[in-house]
Tab-separated table of C-alpha atoms and ligand atoms in Angstrom:
chain	number	residue	atom	x	y	z
A	1	UNK	CA	-48.346	-13.505	55.399
A	2	UNK	CA	-50.879	-14.820	52.858
A	3	UNK	CA	-51.288	-11.711	51.300
A	4	UNK	CA	-49.199	-10.413	48.363
A	5	UNK	CA	-48.315	-7.234	50.275
A	6	UNK	CA	-47.182	-9.194	53.222
A	7	UNK	CA	-45.027	-11.349	50.727
A	8	UNK	CA	-43.124	-8.581	49.212
A	9	UNK	CA	-42.576	-6.517	52.341
A	10	UNK	CA	-40.952	-10.135	53.523
A	11	UNK	CA	-38.782	-10.004	50.438
A	12	UNK	CA	-37.513	-6.319	50.711
A	13	UNK	CA	-36.640	-7.173	54.245
A	14	UNK	CA	-34.831	-10.289	53.063
A	15	UNK	CA	-33.021	-8.552	50.185
A	16	UNK	CA	-31.359	-5.694	52.617
A	17	UNK	CA	-30.335	-8.228	55.164
A	18	UNK	CA	-28.385	-10.910	53.668
A	19	UNK	CA	-25.643	-9.345	51.833
A	20	UNK	CA	-24.043	-12.347	51.250
A	21	UNK	CA	-25.101	-15.571	50.801
A	22	UNK	CA	-24.764	-16.900	54.302
A	23	UNK	CA	-26.603	-14.536	55.712
A	24	UNK	CA	-29.579	-15.262	53.149
A	25	UNK	CA	-28.880	-18.908	54.499
A	26	UNK	CA	-29.088	-17.863	58.115
A	27	UNK	CA	-32.022	-15.637	57.349
A	28	UNK	CA	-33.645	-18.504	55.979
A	29	UNK	CA	-32.863	-20.471	58.468
A	30	UNK	CA	-34.631	-18.710	60.821
A	31	UNK	CA	-38.145	-18.240	59.250
A	32	UNK	CA	-37.785	-22.321	59.010
A	33	UNK	CA	-37.608	-22.516	62.482
A	34	UNK	CA	-40.207	-20.233	63.408
A	35	UNK	CA	-42.299	-21.853	60.636
A	36	UNK	CA	-42.038	-25.411	62.584
A	37	UNK	CA	-38.741	-26.696	61.005
A	38	UNK	CA	-36.386	-28.832	62.349
A	39	UNK	CA	-32.703	-28.083	61.998
A	40	UNK	CA	-30.751	-31.578	61.100
A	41	UNK	CA	-26.727	-32.106	60.259
A	42	UNK	CA	-24.689	-33.646	58.136
A	43	UNK	CA	-22.575	-35.075	61.048
A	44	UNK	CA	-25.695	-36.811	62.862
A	45	UNK	CA	-28.682	-39.261	62.339
A	46	UNK	CA	-31.815	-38.474	61.243
A	47	UNK	CA	-35.061	-39.643	62.318
A	48	UNK	CA	-37.753	-37.623	60.258
A	49	UNK	CA	-41.187	-39.638	59.813
A	50	UNK	CA	-43.670	-38.533	56.963
A	51	UNK	CA	-44.940	-34.988	57.501
A	52	UNK	CA	-41.725	-33.850	59.634
A	53	UNK	CA	-40.178	-30.293	57.767
A	54	UNK	CA	-36.595	-30.214	58.203
A	55	UNK	CA	-33.504	-27.865	57.061
A	56	UNK	CA	-30.062	-28.646	56.476
A	57	UNK	CA	-26.885	-26.141	55.943
A	58	UNK	CA	-23.408	-26.873	54.311
A	59	UNK	CA	-20.487	-24.444	54.541
A	60	UNK	CA	-22.821	-21.849	55.797
A	61	UNK	CA	-24.346	-20.887	52.566
A	62	UNK	CA	-25.867	-23.087	50.992
A	63	UNK	CA	-29.757	-24.784	52.245
A	64	UNK	CA	-32.131	-27.577	51.672
A	65	UNK	CA	-35.495	-27.905	53.259
A	66	UNK	CA	-38.079	-30.217	52.779
A	67	UNK	CA	-40.784	-31.499	54.654
A	68	UNK	CA	-41.404	-35.592	54.133
A	69	UNK	CA	-43.853	-36.933	51.942
A	70	UNK	CA	-46.868	-38.537	53.567
A	71	UNK	CA	-47.352	-41.262	51.060
A	72	UNK	CA	-45.195	-44.260	51.532
A	73	UNK	CA	-44.386	-45.416	48.567
A	74	UNK	CA	-41.576	-44.191	46.136
A	75	UNK	CA	-43.795	-44.100	43.319
A	76	UNK	CA	-45.018	-40.429	44.990
A	77	UNK	CA	-41.143	-39.061	43.884
A	78	UNK	CA	-39.965	-35.543	45.200
A	79	UNK	CA	-40.923	-32.483	44.407
A	80	UNK	CA	-38.306	-29.842	44.100
A	81	UNK	CA	-37.471	-25.522	43.764
A	82	UNK	CA	-34.081	-24.935	43.303
A	83	UNK	CA	-32.755	-21.958	43.254
A	84	UNK	CA	-29.071	-20.270	43.997
A	85	UNK	CA	-27.610	-17.991	47.202
A	86	UNK	CA	-24.902	-16.207	45.126
A	87	UNK	CA	-24.788	-13.374	43.660
A	88	UNK	CA	-22.123	-11.558	41.200
A	89	UNK	CA	-20.081	-9.358	43.568
A	90	UNK	CA	-16.938	-8.002	45.215
A	91	UNK	CA	-14.232	-10.161	47.533
A	92	UNK	CA	-11.542	-8.423	49.579
A	93	UNK	CA	-8.669	-10.202	48.969
A	94	UNK	CA	-5.740	-11.766	51.984
A	95	UNK	CA	-3.721	-9.293	52.547
A	96	UNK	CA	-5.864	-6.479	50.955
A	97	UNK	CA	-4.065	-3.106	51.949
A	98	UNK	CA	-2.410	-0.940	49.174
A	99	UNK	CA	-1.213	2.965	50.471
A	100	UNK	CA	-0.268	5.357	48.529
A	101	UNK	CA	-1.446	8.828	47.127
A	102	UNK	CA	-2.684	9.795	50.580
A	103	UNK	CA	-4.975	7.026	50.783
A	104	UNK	CA	-5.762	3.571	51.632
A	105	UNK	CA	-7.579	0.890	49.231
A	106	UNK	CA	-8.406	-2.176	49.592
A	107	UNK	CA	-7.679	-4.851	46.704
A	108	UNK	CA	-10.825	-7.040	45.501
A	109	UNK	CA	-11.139	-9.751	43.405
A	110	UNK	CA	-14.693	-10.057	40.988
A	111	UNK	CA	-16.945	-12.927	41.930
A	112	UNK	CA	-18.791	-14.213	38.964
A	113	UNK	CA	-19.648	-11.794	36.377
A	114	UNK	CA	-20.964	-8.731	37.889
A	115	UNK	CA	-21.682	-5.163	35.635
A	116	UNK	CA	-18.581	-3.564	37.295
A	117	UNK	CA	-19.414	-0.105	35.690
A	118	UNK	CA	-22.199	-0.426	38.091
A	119	UNK	CA	-20.582	-0.808	41.409
A	120	UNK	CA	-18.561	3.055	40.921
A	121	UNK	CA	-19.621	5.773	42.669
A	122	UNK	CA	-21.647	3.728	45.663
A	123	UNK	CA	-21.099	4.074	49.571
A	124	UNK	CA	-20.046	0.489	49.587
A	125	UNK	CA	-19.971	-1.399	52.998
A	126	UNK	CA	-18.428	-5.235	53.791
A	127	UNK	CA	-20.135	-8.131	54.948
A	128	UNK	CA	-18.768	-11.723	56.184
A	129	UNK	CA	-17.562	-13.705	58.542
A	130	UNK	CA	-14.585	-14.553	60.369
A	131	UNK	CA	-13.379	-17.431	61.394
A	132	UNK	CA	-12.581	-18.103	65.216
A	133	UNK	CA	-10.731	-21.041	66.964
A	134	UNK	CA	-12.582	-22.519	69.528
A	135	UNK	CA	-10.099	-25.020	71.209
A	136	UNK	CA	-9.994	-27.375	68.350
A	137	UNK	CA	-12.522	-26.194	66.664
A	138	UNK	CA	-12.710	-23.593	63.654
A	139	UNK	CA	-15.909	-21.708	63.540
A	140	UNK	CA	-17.785	-19.197	61.138
A	141	UNK	CA	-19.249	-15.172	62.638
A	142	UNK	CA	-21.166	-13.671	60.620
A	143	UNK	CA	-20.743	-9.534	60.431
A	144	UNK	CA	-22.400	-7.091	57.904
A	145	UNK	CA	-20.740	-3.493	59.118
A	146	UNK	CA	-23.586	-1.549	57.242
A	147	UNK	CA	-23.040	2.014	56.388
A	148	UNK	CA	-20.534	3.996	53.836
A	149	UNK	CA	-17.132	2.218	53.822
A	150	UNK	CA	-15.363	1.974	51.045
A	151	UNK	CA	-16.311	3.700	47.414
A	152	UNK	CA	-14.850	2.239	44.140
A	153	UNK	CA	-14.141	6.213	42.157
A	154	UNK	CA	-14.938	6.731	38.627
A	155	UNK	CA	-12.099	9.796	37.172
A	156	UNK	CA	-13.395	12.626	36.287
A	157	UNK	CA	-14.188	13.346	32.974
A	158	UNK	CA	-11.352	15.542	32.109
A	159	UNK	CA	-8.916	12.627	33.086
A	160	UNK	CA	-10.804	10.547	30.720
A	161	UNK	CA	-12.248	12.315	28.033
A	162	UNK	CA	-13.825	9.249	25.487
A	163	UNK	CA	-15.843	8.127	28.651
A	164	UNK	CA	-18.914	8.452	27.613
A	165	UNK	CA	-18.280	8.322	24.075
A	166	UNK	CA	-15.655	5.588	23.607
A	167	UNK	CA	-16.952	3.640	26.633
A	168	UNK	CA	-16.290	3.100	30.207
A	169	UNK	CA	-13.254	0.374	29.933
A	170	UNK	CA	-12.207	-1.002	33.148
A	171	UNK	CA	-9.454	-2.464	34.190
A	172	UNK	CA	-10.208	-4.908	37.053
A	173	UNK	CA	-6.707	-5.119	39.066
A	174	UNK	CA	-6.478	-1.501	38.337
A	175	UNK	CA	-9.364	0.286	38.714
A	176	UNK	CA	-11.532	-2.056	41.165
A	177	UNK	CA	-9.883	-1.177	44.242
A	178	UNK	CA	-11.996	0.657	46.037
A	179	UNK	CA	-10.963	3.804	48.548
A	180	UNK	CA	-11.243	2.864	52.431
A	181	UNK	CA	-9.866	6.283	53.736
A	182	UNK	CA	-7.408	8.393	54.621
A	183	UNK	CA	-3.611	6.690	55.078
A	184	UNK	CA	-4.135	6.050	58.625
A	185	UNK	CA	-7.281	3.484	57.722
A	186	UNK	CA	-6.158	-0.189	57.570
A	187	UNK	CA	-8.128	-3.106	56.852
A	188	UNK	CA	-7.208	-4.596	60.471
A	189	UNK	CA	-9.347	-1.517	61.329
A	190	UNK	CA	-12.334	-3.159	59.045
A	191	UNK	CA	-11.658	-6.906	61.074
A	192	UNK	CA	-11.706	-5.233	64.418
A	193	UNK	CA	-14.647	-3.342	63.506
A	194	UNK	CA	-16.325	-6.821	62.543
A	195	UNK	CA	-15.600	-8.251	65.826
A	196	UNK	CA	-16.450	-5.692	67.519
A	197	UNK	CA	-19.625	-5.769	65.870
A	198	UNK	CA	-20.044	-9.455	66.228
A	199	UNK	CA	-19.246	-9.354	70.019
A	200	UNK	CA	-16.201	-11.441	69.442
A	201	UNK	CA	-12.879	-10.992	71.010
A	202	UNK	CA	-10.922	-9.815	68.310
A	203	UNK	CA	-7.483	-11.767	69.697
A	204	UNK	CA	-9.814	-14.952	68.624
A	205	UNK	CA	-10.413	-14.124	65.186
A	206	UNK	CA	-8.332	-16.386	62.656
A	207	UNK	CA	-8.869	-14.842	59.198
A	208	UNK	CA	-11.909	-12.827	57.628
A	209	UNK	CA	-13.607	-13.208	54.673
A	210	UNK	CA	-15.286	-10.038	53.716
A	211	UNK	CA	-17.156	-9.397	50.283
A	212	UNK	CA	-18.258	-5.565	49.420
A	213	UNK	CA	-21.933	-4.934	48.925
A	214	UNK	CA	-24.773	-1.761	48.816
A	215	UNK	CA	-25.715	-1.016	51.705
A	216	UNK	CA	-28.865	1.130	50.035
A	217	UNK	CA	-31.911	-1.063	50.892
A	218	UNK	CA	-34.374	-2.778	48.995
A	219	UNK	CA	-37.765	-0.723	48.327
A	220	UNK	CA	-40.697	-0.343	45.731
A	221	UNK	CA	-40.775	2.589	43.092
A	222	UNK	CA	-41.803	3.652	40.334
A	223	UNK	CA	-44.884	6.066	39.962
A	224	UNK	CA	-47.086	3.604	40.126
A	225	UNK	CA	-45.523	1.327	42.382
A	226	UNK	CA	-44.883	-1.437	40.480
A	227	UNK	CA	-40.772	-1.340	40.204
A	228	UNK	CA	-39.135	-3.900	42.866
A	229	UNK	CA	-35.878	-2.013	43.114
A	230	UNK	CA	-32.365	-3.510	45.104
A	231	UNK	CA	-29.328	-5.788	45.296
A	232	UNK	CA	-29.425	-9.135	44.504
A	233	UNK	CA	-32.647	-9.693	43.207
A	234	UNK	CA	-30.248	-12.384	40.990
A	235	UNK	CA	-31.656	-14.763	42.867
A	236	UNK	CA	-32.863	-14.036	46.595
A	237	UNK	CA	-35.912	-13.153	44.834
A	238	UNK	CA	-36.052	-16.840	43.963
A	239	UNK	CA	-34.618	-18.035	47.022
A	240	UNK	CA	-37.582	-16.071	48.943
A	241	UNK	CA	-40.504	-17.533	46.609
A	242	UNK	CA	-39.378	-21.311	47.508
A	243	UNK	CA	-39.009	-20.368	51.123
A	244	UNK	CA	-42.426	-19.300	51.534
A	245	UNK	CA	-44.311	-21.195	49.079
A	246	UNK	CA	-42.660	-24.737	51.534
A	247	UNK	CA	-43.578	-22.423	54.371
A	248	UNK	CA	-47.455	-21.754	53.299
A	249	UNK	CA	-48.268	-26.011	51.367
A	250	UNK	CA	-49.927	-28.207	53.329
A	251	UNK	CA	-48.494	-31.772	53.454
A	252	UNK	CA	-48.935	-33.710	50.140
A	253	UNK	CA	-47.897	-37.151	49.313
A	254	UNK	CA	-44.876	-36.100	47.578
A	255	UNK	CA	-42.406	-35.126	49.342
A	256	UNK	CA	-41.271	-31.176	48.967
A	257	UNK	CA	-37.685	-29.888	48.706
A	258	UNK	CA	-36.230	-26.668	48.107
A	259	UNK	CA	-32.544	-26.322	47.444
A	260	UNK	CA	-30.763	-22.869	47.565
A	261	UNK	CA	-27.288	-23.260	46.498
A	262	UNK	CA	-24.302	-21.309	46.581
A	263	UNK	CA	-21.446	-20.991	43.673
A	264	UNK	CA	-23.967	-20.354	40.682
A	265	UNK	CA	-22.406	-17.859	39.457
A	266	UNK	CA	-18.971	-19.849	39.086
A	267	UNK	CA	-20.099	-22.782	37.854
A	268	UNK	CA	-21.092	-24.225	40.769
A	269	UNK	CA	-18.493	-27.388	40.898
A	270	UNK	CA	-17.799	-26.750	44.859
A	271	UNK	CA	-18.659	-28.305	47.682
A	272	UNK	CA	-21.999	-26.940	48.331
A	273	UNK	CA	-22.820	-25.741	44.787
A	274	UNK	CA	-25.524	-27.466	42.669
A	275	UNK	CA	-22.404	-29.991	40.836
A	276	UNK	CA	-22.059	-31.117	43.962
A	277	UNK	CA	-23.053	-33.794	46.199
A	278	UNK	CA	-25.464	-32.052	48.796
A	279	UNK	CA	-28.728	-33.022	47.239
A	280	UNK	CA	-28.412	-36.383	46.043
A	281	UNK	CA	-26.936	-36.984	49.243
A	282	UNK	CA	-30.019	-35.688	51.625
A	283	UNK	CA	-32.329	-36.735	49.268
A	284	UNK	CA	-30.532	-40.250	49.446
A	285	UNK	CA	-31.140	-40.193	53.450
A	286	UNK	CA	-34.788	-38.973	53.644
A	287	UNK	CA	-35.769	-41.441	50.585
A	288	UNK	CA	-33.854	-44.494	53.037
A	289	UNK	CA	-32.355	-46.542	50.683
A	290	UNK	CA	-30.988	-46.667	47.404
A	291	UNK	CA	-33.274	-48.413	45.885
A	292	UNK	CA	-36.103	-46.159	47.080
A	293	UNK	CA	-34.206	-43.158	46.444
A	294	UNK	CA	-33.186	-44.332	42.371
A	295	UNK	CA	-37.301	-44.953	42.179
A	296	UNK	CA	-38.497	-42.138	43.887
A	297	UNK	CA	-36.192	-39.984	41.543
A	298	UNK	CA	-38.035	-41.519	38.712
A	299	UNK	CA	-41.400	-40.297	39.574
A	300	UNK	CA	-39.788	-36.393	40.753
A	301	UNK	CA	-39.966	-33.117	39.295
A	302	UNK	CA	-37.692	-30.474	39.684
A	303	UNK	CA	-38.263	-26.689	39.219
A	304	UNK	CA	-35.188	-24.607	38.485
A	305	UNK	CA	-35.909	-21.052	39.902
A	306	UNK	CA	-33.780	-17.932	38.510
A	307	UNK	CA	-34.347	-14.884	37.144
A	308	UNK	CA	-35.295	-14.253	33.725
A	309	UNK	CA	-34.848	-11.609	31.493
A	310	UNK	CA	-37.333	-9.099	30.910
A	311	UNK	CA	-37.024	-6.848	27.351
A	312	UNK	CA	-34.969	-3.873	28.162
A	313	UNK	CA	-37.192	-0.896	25.871
A	314	UNK	CA	-33.882	0.567	25.132
A	315	UNK	CA	-32.521	-2.999	23.603
A	316	UNK	CA	-36.088	-4.505	22.655
A	317	UNK	CA	-34.380	-6.022	19.503
A	318	UNK	CA	-31.902	-7.758	21.496
A	319	UNK	CA	-35.405	-10.351	22.110
A	320	UNK	CA	-36.826	-13.075	20.254
A	321	UNK	CA	-39.406	-10.724	18.476
A	322	UNK	CA	-42.435	-13.077	20.305
A	323	UNK	CA	-41.154	-13.752	22.981
A	324	UNK	CA	-40.297	-10.742	25.184
A	325	UNK	CA	-41.131	-10.993	28.749
A	326	UNK	CA	-42.096	-7.594	30.567
A	327	UNK	CA	-42.075	-6.908	33.955
A	328	UNK	CA	-44.846	-7.929	35.804
A	329	UNK	CA	-46.204	-10.106	33.472
A	330	UNK	CA	-45.908	-13.278	35.260
A	331	UNK	CA	-43.464	-15.433	35.870
A	332	UNK	CA	-41.216	-16.961	32.686
A	333	UNK	CA	-40.664	-19.905	31.270
A	334	UNK	CA	-36.782	-20.566	30.047
A	335	UNK	CA	-36.571	-22.514	26.683
A	336	UNK	CA	-33.227	-24.056	24.722
A	337	UNK	CA	-32.972	-25.798	21.961
A	338	UNK	CA	-29.181	-25.959	23.319
A	339	UNK	CA	-30.741	-27.107	26.690
A	340	UNK	CA	-28.725	-24.557	28.609
A	341	UNK	CA	-32.186	-24.476	30.074
A	342	UNK	CA	-34.154	-28.208	30.998
A	343	UNK	CA	-37.770	-26.603	30.687
A	344	UNK	CA	-38.822	-29.921	27.911
A	345	UNK	CA	-42.543	-29.602	26.231
A	346	UNK	CA	-44.501	-31.556	28.639
A	347	UNK	CA	-42.495	-30.184	31.897
A	348	UNK	CA	-43.698	-26.510	30.443
A	349	UNK	CA	-47.132	-27.439	29.924
A	350	UNK	CA	-46.510	-28.921	33.751
A	351	UNK	CA	-45.448	-25.417	35.135
A	352	UNK	CA	-47.985	-23.669	32.786
A	353	UNK	CA	-50.730	-25.023	34.894
A	354	UNK	CA	-48.824	-24.752	38.046
A	355	UNK	CA	-48.459	-21.169	37.042
A	356	UNK	CA	-52.340	-20.380	36.110
A	357	UNK	CA	-53.800	-22.627	39.035
A	358	UNK	CA	-51.888	-20.314	41.232
A	359	UNK	CA	-54.492	-17.597	39.526
A	360	UNK	CA	-51.847	-15.945	36.779
A	361	UNK	CA	-50.545	-16.528	33.592
A	362	UNK	CA	-46.966	-17.313	32.482
A	363	UNK	CA	-44.521	-15.606	29.438
A	364	UNK	CA	-41.705	-17.187	27.893
A	365	UNK	CA	-38.780	-16.638	27.339
A	366	UNK	CA	-36.347	-18.247	24.335
A	367	UNK	CA	-33.163	-16.507	23.266
A	368	UNK	CA	-32.438	-14.644	19.814
A	369	UNK	CA	-30.201	-17.473	17.773
A	370	UNK	CA	-27.606	-14.727	17.285
A	371	UNK	CA	-26.915	-14.357	20.896
A	372	UNK	CA	-25.716	-16.068	23.775
A	373	UNK	CA	-28.075	-17.874	26.115
A	374	UNK	CA	-27.460	-18.011	30.181
A	375	UNK	CA	-27.856	-20.707	32.074
A	376	UNK	CA	-28.735	-21.845	35.712
A	377	UNK	CA	-28.309	-24.444	38.129
A	378	UNK	CA	-31.572	-26.377	36.250
A	379	UNK	CA	-29.265	-28.555	33.875
A	380	UNK	CA	-26.952	-29.054	36.390
A	381	UNK	CA	-29.274	-30.561	38.699
A	382	UNK	CA	-31.356	-32.886	36.601
A	383	UNK	CA	-28.740	-34.100	34.558
A	384	UNK	CA	-27.147	-35.477	37.888
A	385	UNK	CA	-30.277	-36.752	39.129
A	386	UNK	CA	-31.936	-37.839	36.897
A	387	UNK	CA	-35.181	-35.616	37.374
A	388	UNK	CA	-37.491	-33.819	34.682
A	389	UNK	CA	-37.930	-30.116	35.035
A	390	UNK	CA	-38.154	-26.592	34.209
A	391	UNK	CA	-36.096	-23.589	34.021
A	392	UNK	CA	-38.743	-20.866	34.765
A	393	UNK	CA	-38.305	-17.489	36.842
A	394	UNK	CA	-39.761	-14.018	37.009
A	395	UNK	CA	-38.772	-11.155	34.544
A	396	UNK	CA	-35.675	-8.446	35.183
A	397	UNK	CA	-34.068	-6.121	34.204
A	398	UNK	CA	-30.412	-5.268	34.677
A	399	UNK	CA	-29.289	-8.660	35.419
A	400	UNK	CA	-26.281	-8.404	37.359
A	401	UNK	CA	-25.838	-4.779	38.275
A	402	UNK	CA	-25.429	-4.028	41.398
A	403	UNK	CA	-29.014	-2.538	41.973
A	404	UNK	CA	-31.626	-4.772	39.620
A	405	UNK	CA	-35.525	-4.209	38.974
A	406	UNK	CA	-38.218	-6.621	38.933
A	407	UNK	CA	-41.806	-6.077	38.972
A	408	UNK	CA	-43.592	-6.424	42.377
A	409	UNK	CA	-46.862	-8.020	41.083
A	410	UNK	CA	-44.828	-10.795	39.804
A	411	UNK	CA	-43.591	-11.961	42.977
A	412	UNK	CA	-46.302	-13.346	44.734
A	413	UNK	CA	-47.370	-15.041	41.457
A	414	UNK	CA	-44.458	-17.512	41.944
A	415	UNK	CA	-45.222	-17.970	45.593
A	416	UNK	CA	-48.433	-19.608	44.401
A	417	UNK	CA	-47.097	-20.956	41.158
A	418	UNK	CA	-44.224	-23.040	43.199
A	419	UNK	CA	-46.951	-23.434	46.294
A	420	UNK	CA	-49.121	-25.525	43.503
A	421	UNK	CA	-45.805	-27.324	42.744
A	422	UNK	CA	-45.023	-28.532	45.810
A	423	UNK	CA	-48.238	-29.808	46.377
A	424	UNK	CA	-49.012	-31.493	42.828
A	425	UNK	CA	-49.788	-35.079	42.751
A	426	UNK	CA	-48.964	-34.761	38.762
A	427	UNK	CA	-46.377	-36.986	37.002
A	428	UNK	CA	-44.596	-36.725	33.811
A	429	UNK	CA	-44.517	-39.922	31.390
A	430	UNK	CA	-41.102	-41.141	32.389
B	1	CO	CO1	-29.121	-15.793	38.249
């Protein structure tokens, strides 16, 4: 699958079949197994040798994969790509059932910062995992119900006269619970359906974790086919690019690592987020000793890959006058003086060369001083490890909408650039 079209079709399938971070990690695991990577477990001893491909997951929703470098010396370091698996959305509360007015609704909790208005009047589905007890073990079994199961309904204009002129104000507790059906519809039926679909005996299910999502598949659109349309492009598109870049790379002197973390949208301080021990402990195990790890880290480089803001034509004045990334204009390098992004002049020069060696050109993003700048897993990962890096990502519009938009030609460009990075023997003066 070296052609751009093949990558794009694969990305569309990945986006559509990954309604939650855990589903994305399961899909990535399947892909890596098919590409010859070996699954290892944090509880076991690892006997990896130079050139070996491996991957490890933590809490089902984060994954680190890599290929050990053939260079025996620590001076070759790690070439790392980081991205995040989670997307903002709505999660079903425990004991969610709310009955009244002839309908059943489900209580939900907001995860991260979704654009809430985009969740209204869409035919929503649910996916997640069932916790099943097997003797003394609690295991997770993924489910994805698909199809239109519930709906967060807008009020009619006659109830909310000023909706178009004064804005659609949302009280998340009051307005978000989706309608699941009539008075007989129950949450337990949803869990039963999940068990049924997953082929699990319903009596073995202890609890369920369910998230809402939009089952409309990701697609290519626009008259000229230049638009990538779908949910969770932030940041599953960069997870996909990292995986494809790793799979397509030859083994090199440096160890190649991709880390796909959950929890970015809620601050990363979780068991398996970027602010956890996950990456550091994996790197320590493959380095062999503490001394070797520390020496390797000092010659390592990180690319933090996350969606970037393309200029929206109706809001062009919200961008810096010179730095206005456009869709299909190539990967974006993100720069911020307050270090919300980790890019320095040196690491920017390095990644610009990676993009150009892949045959593309890059764009730059810098915030206006009078607008708040976002951030990524870059600063956490780089500062925890002491590794220089660059923040980059493909340009997109409607970030955090239930259905986002990016450019179709940028995806192959990012895969090419990340491949250059993973195979690079370049160093940055410490
Ligand atoms: Co993101």
